XYZ file of C-alpha atoms in Angstrom:
111
model
C -10.519 -27.969 24.441
C -12.262 -24.635 23.830
C -10.421 -21.382 23.607
C -12.508 -18.439 24.732
C -11.890 -15.218 22.907
C -10.910 -12.170 24.858
C -12.953 -8.975 24.796
C -11.853 -6.590 22.049
C -12.019 -2.849 21.406
C -14.553 -1.330 19.011
C -14.904 2.339 18.063
C -18.417 3.797 17.940
C -18.462 6.858 15.671
C -21.002 9.626 15.099
C -20.341 12.856 13.212
C -22.194 16.075 12.610
C -20.965 18.764 10.201
C -19.100 20.623 12.970
C -18.774 17.998 15.699
C -17.760 14.361 15.918
C -17.382 11.803 18.659
C -15.433 8.545 18.742
C -15.992 6.328 21.758
C -13.958 3.154 22.222
C -15.688 0.340 24.098
C -14.549 -3.145 25.059
C -17.055 -5.732 23.833
C -17.319 -9.467 24.306
C -17.297 -11.861 21.364
C -20.799 -12.174 19.914
C -21.665 -8.541 20.618
C -23.986 -6.977 18.025
C -23.751 -3.531 16.458
C -26.668 -2.093 18.444
C -25.338 -3.540 21.709
C -22.022 -1.757 21.122
C -23.868 1.528 20.480
C -25.872 1.109 23.695
C -22.725 0.213 25.636
C -20.960 3.351 24.366
C -23.772 5.554 25.745
C -23.268 7.910 22.789
C -26.896 9.023 23.147
C -25.815 11.014 26.214
C -23.811 13.253 23.852
C -26.296 13.168 20.941
C -29.862 12.765 22.268
C -31.301 13.072 18.727
C -30.112 9.506 17.931
C -33.119 7.163 17.906
C -31.762 3.687 18.634
C -34.886 2.007 17.238
C -34.524 3.472 13.740
C -30.875 4.537 13.449
C -28.867 3.231 10.480
C -25.544 1.621 11.367
C -22.577 0.563 9.291
C -18.968 -0.494 9.181
C -16.439 1.185 6.856
C -19.225 2.777 4.727
C -21.163 -0.493 4.395
C -24.588 -0.592 5.993
C -24.988 -3.231 8.702
C -28.001 -4.675 10.478
C -28.573 -3.967 14.161
C -28.243 -7.639 15.050
C -25.092 -8.265 12.975
C -22.226 -9.589 15.111
C -19.059 -7.511 15.422
C -15.618 -8.972 14.812
C -12.266 -7.563 15.971
C -11.004 -4.719 13.793
C -14.449 -3.365 12.915
C -15.960 -0.054 13.947
C -19.574 1.007 14.326
C -20.595 4.038 12.266
C -23.862 5.768 13.114
C -25.415 7.363 10.025
C -27.545 10.503 9.982
C -30.663 10.717 7.803
C -30.321 12.568 4.502
C -31.642 16.117 4.478
C -32.488 16.044 0.754
C -32.652 13.346 -1.904
C -29.526 13.738 -4.113
C -31.478 12.833 -7.262
C -34.041 15.575 -6.639
C -31.285 18.133 -5.998
C -29.549 17.279 -9.303
C -32.855 17.369 -11.192
C -33.727 20.819 -9.812
C -30.227 22.128 -10.614
C -30.564 20.934 -14.227
C -34.020 22.507 -14.577
C -32.683 25.806 -13.222
C -29.767 25.760 -15.695
C -32.244 25.082 -18.511
C -34.452 27.980 -17.433
C -31.452 30.315 -17.188
C -30.274 29.337 -20.677
C -26.983 27.831 -19.544
C -27.676 24.490 -21.260
C -29.339 23.361 -24.488
C -33.052 22.751 -23.771
C -33.193 19.730 -26.071
C -29.900 17.899 -25.560
C -28.951 19.144 -22.089
C -25.411 19.974 -23.300
C -23.612 23.064 -22.004
C -23.657 26.093 -24.255
C -20.291 27.532 -25.224
């Protein structure tokens, strides 16, 4: 005797600094992350999303496009980084050194 699972709801989420969209779609068991994104038609609202290269995740954990969804999960669509955080920190430290706000040898703050 096989028990077929019922379709379940999944939220597809995309956020910009001043705008966000959450679309709830009903998916069948075995649905993948990318299939849920396509089913949500979120690209109609955000045409800049490239489905071939977009990074997806669930609760801040990156997921593969072909990973299967389970009930209770949500699909998060991630935007590309504008700047590398390591480079930004490095430049900020160099600027502080040049301005004399930190010790040039140890990197400690001056009092």
